[in-house]
Tab-separated table of C-alpha atoms in Angstrom:
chain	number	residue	atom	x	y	z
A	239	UNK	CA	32.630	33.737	25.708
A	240	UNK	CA	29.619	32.285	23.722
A	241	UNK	CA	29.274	28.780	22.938
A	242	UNK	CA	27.499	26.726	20.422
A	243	UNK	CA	24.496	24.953	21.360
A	244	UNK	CA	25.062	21.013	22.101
A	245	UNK	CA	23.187	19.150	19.329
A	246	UNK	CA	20.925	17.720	21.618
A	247	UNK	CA	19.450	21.047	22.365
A	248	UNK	CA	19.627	22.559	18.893
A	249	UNK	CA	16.408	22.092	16.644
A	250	UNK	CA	16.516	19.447	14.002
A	251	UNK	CA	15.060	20.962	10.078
A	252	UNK	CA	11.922	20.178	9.306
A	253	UNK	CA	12.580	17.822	6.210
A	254	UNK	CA	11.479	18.479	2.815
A	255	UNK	CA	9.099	16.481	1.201
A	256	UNK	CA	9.993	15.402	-1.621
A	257	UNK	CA	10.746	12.446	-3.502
A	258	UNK	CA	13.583	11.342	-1.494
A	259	UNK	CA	11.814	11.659	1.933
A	260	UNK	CA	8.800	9.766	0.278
A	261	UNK	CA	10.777	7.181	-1.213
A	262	UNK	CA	12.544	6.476	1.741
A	263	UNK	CA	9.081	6.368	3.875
A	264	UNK	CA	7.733	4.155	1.143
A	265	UNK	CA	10.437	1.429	1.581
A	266	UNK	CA	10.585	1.520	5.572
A	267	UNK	CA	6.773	0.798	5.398
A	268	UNK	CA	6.643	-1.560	3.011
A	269	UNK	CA	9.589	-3.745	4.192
A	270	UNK	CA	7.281	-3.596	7.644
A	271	UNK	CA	4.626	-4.548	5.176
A	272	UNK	CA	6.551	-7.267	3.428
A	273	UNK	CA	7.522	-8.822	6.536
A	274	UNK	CA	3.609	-8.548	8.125
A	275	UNK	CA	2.135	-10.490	5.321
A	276	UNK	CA	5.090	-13.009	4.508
A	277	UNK	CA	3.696	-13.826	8.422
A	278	UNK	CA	0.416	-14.622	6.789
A	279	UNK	CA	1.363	-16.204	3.698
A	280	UNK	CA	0.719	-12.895	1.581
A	281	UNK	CA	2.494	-11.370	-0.892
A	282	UNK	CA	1.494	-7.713	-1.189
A	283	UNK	CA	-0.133	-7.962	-4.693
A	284	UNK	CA	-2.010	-10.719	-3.428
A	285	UNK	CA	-3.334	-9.025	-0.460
A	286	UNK	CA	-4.583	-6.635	-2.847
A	287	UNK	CA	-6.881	-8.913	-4.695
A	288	UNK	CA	-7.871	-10.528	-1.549
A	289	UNK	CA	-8.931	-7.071	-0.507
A	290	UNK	CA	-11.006	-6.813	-3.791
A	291	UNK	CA	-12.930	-9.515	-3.379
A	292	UNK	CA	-13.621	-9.465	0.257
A	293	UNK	CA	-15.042	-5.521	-0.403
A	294	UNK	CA	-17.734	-7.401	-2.428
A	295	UNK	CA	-16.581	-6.507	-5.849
A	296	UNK	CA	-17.430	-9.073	-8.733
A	297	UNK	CA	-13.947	-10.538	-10.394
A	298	UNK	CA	-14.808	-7.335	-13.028
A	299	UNK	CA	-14.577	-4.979	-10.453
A	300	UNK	CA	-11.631	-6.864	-8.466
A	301	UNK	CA	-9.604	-6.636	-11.754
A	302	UNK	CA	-10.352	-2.959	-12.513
A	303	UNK	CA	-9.337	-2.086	-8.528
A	304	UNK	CA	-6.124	-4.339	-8.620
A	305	UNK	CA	-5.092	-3.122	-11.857
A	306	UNK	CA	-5.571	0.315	-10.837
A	307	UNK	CA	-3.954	0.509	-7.290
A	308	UNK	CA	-1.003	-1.763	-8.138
A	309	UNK	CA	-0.330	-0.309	-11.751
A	310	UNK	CA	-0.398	-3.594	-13.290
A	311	UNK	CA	-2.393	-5.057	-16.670
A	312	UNK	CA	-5.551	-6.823	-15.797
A	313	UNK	CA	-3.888	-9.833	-17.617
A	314	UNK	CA	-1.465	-10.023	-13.816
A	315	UNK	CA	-4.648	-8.772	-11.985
A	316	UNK	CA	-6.771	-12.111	-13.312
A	317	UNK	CA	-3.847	-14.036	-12.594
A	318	UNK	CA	-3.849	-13.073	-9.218
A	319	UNK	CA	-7.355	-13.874	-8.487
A	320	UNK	CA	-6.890	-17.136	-10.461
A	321	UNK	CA	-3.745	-17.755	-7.603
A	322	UNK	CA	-6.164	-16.483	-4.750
A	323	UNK	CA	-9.003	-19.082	-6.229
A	324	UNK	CA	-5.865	-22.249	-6.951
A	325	UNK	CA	-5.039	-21.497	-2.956
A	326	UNK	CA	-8.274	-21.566	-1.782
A	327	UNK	CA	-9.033	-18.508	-0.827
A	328	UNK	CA	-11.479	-17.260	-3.121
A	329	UNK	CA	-14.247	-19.488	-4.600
A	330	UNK	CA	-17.115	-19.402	-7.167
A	331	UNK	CA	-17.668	-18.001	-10.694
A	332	UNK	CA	-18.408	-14.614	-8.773
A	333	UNK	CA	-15.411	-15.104	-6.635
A	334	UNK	CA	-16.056	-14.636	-2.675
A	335	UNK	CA	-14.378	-15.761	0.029
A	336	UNK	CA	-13.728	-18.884	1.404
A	337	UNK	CA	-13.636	-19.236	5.107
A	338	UNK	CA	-10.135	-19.842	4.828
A	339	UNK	CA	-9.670	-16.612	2.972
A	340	UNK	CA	-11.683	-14.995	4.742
A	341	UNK	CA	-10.350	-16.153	7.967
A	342	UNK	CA	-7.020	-14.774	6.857
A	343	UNK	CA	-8.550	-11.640	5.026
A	344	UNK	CA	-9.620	-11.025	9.452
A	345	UNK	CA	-6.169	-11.681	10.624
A	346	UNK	CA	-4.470	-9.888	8.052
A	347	UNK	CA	-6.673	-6.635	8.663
A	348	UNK	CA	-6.350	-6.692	12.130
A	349	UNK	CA	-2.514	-6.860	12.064
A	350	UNK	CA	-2.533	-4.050	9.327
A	351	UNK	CA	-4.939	-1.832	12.239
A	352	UNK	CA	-2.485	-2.516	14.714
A	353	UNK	CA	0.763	-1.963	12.494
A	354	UNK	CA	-1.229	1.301	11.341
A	355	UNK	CA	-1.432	2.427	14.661
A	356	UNK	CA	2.220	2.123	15.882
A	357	UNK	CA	3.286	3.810	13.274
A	358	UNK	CA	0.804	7.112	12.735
A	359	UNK	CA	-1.580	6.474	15.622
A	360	UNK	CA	0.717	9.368	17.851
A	361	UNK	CA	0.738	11.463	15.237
A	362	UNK	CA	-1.387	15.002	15.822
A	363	UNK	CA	-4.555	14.533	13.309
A	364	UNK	CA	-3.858	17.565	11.518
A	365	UNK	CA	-0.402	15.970	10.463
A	366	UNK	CA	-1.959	13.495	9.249
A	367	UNK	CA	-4.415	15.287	6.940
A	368	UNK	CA	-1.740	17.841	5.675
A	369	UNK	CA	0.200	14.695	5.213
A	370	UNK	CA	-2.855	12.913	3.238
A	371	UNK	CA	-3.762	15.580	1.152
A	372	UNK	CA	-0.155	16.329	0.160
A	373	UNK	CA	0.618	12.544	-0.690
A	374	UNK	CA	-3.149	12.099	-2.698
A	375	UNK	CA	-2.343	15.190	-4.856
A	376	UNK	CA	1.298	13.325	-5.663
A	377	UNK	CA	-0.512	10.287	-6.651
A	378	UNK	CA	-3.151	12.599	-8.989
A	379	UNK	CA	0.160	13.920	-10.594
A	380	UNK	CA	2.311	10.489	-10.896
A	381	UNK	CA	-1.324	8.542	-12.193
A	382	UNK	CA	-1.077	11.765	-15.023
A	383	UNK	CA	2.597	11.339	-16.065
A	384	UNK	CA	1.538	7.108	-16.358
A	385	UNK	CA	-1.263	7.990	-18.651
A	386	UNK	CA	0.878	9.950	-20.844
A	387	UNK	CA	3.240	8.358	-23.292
A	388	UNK	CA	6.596	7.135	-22.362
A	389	UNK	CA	9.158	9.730	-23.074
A	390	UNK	CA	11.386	8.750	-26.158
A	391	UNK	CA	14.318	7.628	-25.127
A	392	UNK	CA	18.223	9.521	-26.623
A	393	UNK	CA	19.533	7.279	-29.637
């Protein structure tokens, strides 16, 4: 008499990836995210402009990299670094930080590090670079299909 393997002993399937499995990542991450910078005052957009700046990018350069990452029009991109500047955070015609952004441009990196590294920092390396290289090439393709115009939609 044969039996079946328990299900603790029987392999799970590698999953696909596809848009599900990435969409699904995406959210768990980002509600971890979402929480991490609500904890600093952040909203994610914001972080993203605060990033800008504190690479050393002039309020040109912030707007083109905000714009650009977060898929937004540089009119919500100026915004943003007009909110950063009405906080406090960034100051000056060439915006930089001010100590209190930078202070929290520190805190909020560090957290990200350590957040980064509970979640991928077991992970085998070459994972991770399959992984990378899979997700960047998605990205190529999605940036593509945004460039080109909407499809029309049915009457």
């Amino acid at each position: 008499m044969t039996t079946a393997p328990s299900p603790s002993t029987s392999p799970s399937p590698v999953p696909l990836l596809d848009g599900r499995t990435i969409g699904i990542a995406y959210h768990a991450i980002a509600a971890v995210r979402d929480r991490l910078l609500a904890s600093h005052g952040l909203t994610f957009h914001r972080s993203v402009a605060l990033k800008a700046i504190a690479d050393g990018l002039d309020r040109a350069g912030a707007v083109d990299r905000v714009a650009a990452t977060l898929k937004i029009d540089p009119a919500r991109a100026h915004t943003l670094l007009d909110e950063l500047t009405d906080a406090g955070l960034l100051a000056g015609a060439r915006p930089s930080l001010t100590d209190r952004g930078a202070e929290l441009q520190r805190a909020f990196t560090d957290a990200v590090a350590a957040l980064t590294e509970r979640l991928y920092g077991d992970l085998p390396a070459s994972e991770r670079e399959v992984a990378a290289r899979a997700l960047t090439h998605v990205t190529a393709r999605a940036d593509t299909e945004l460039a080109a115009p909407a499809p029309a939609r049915p009457a």
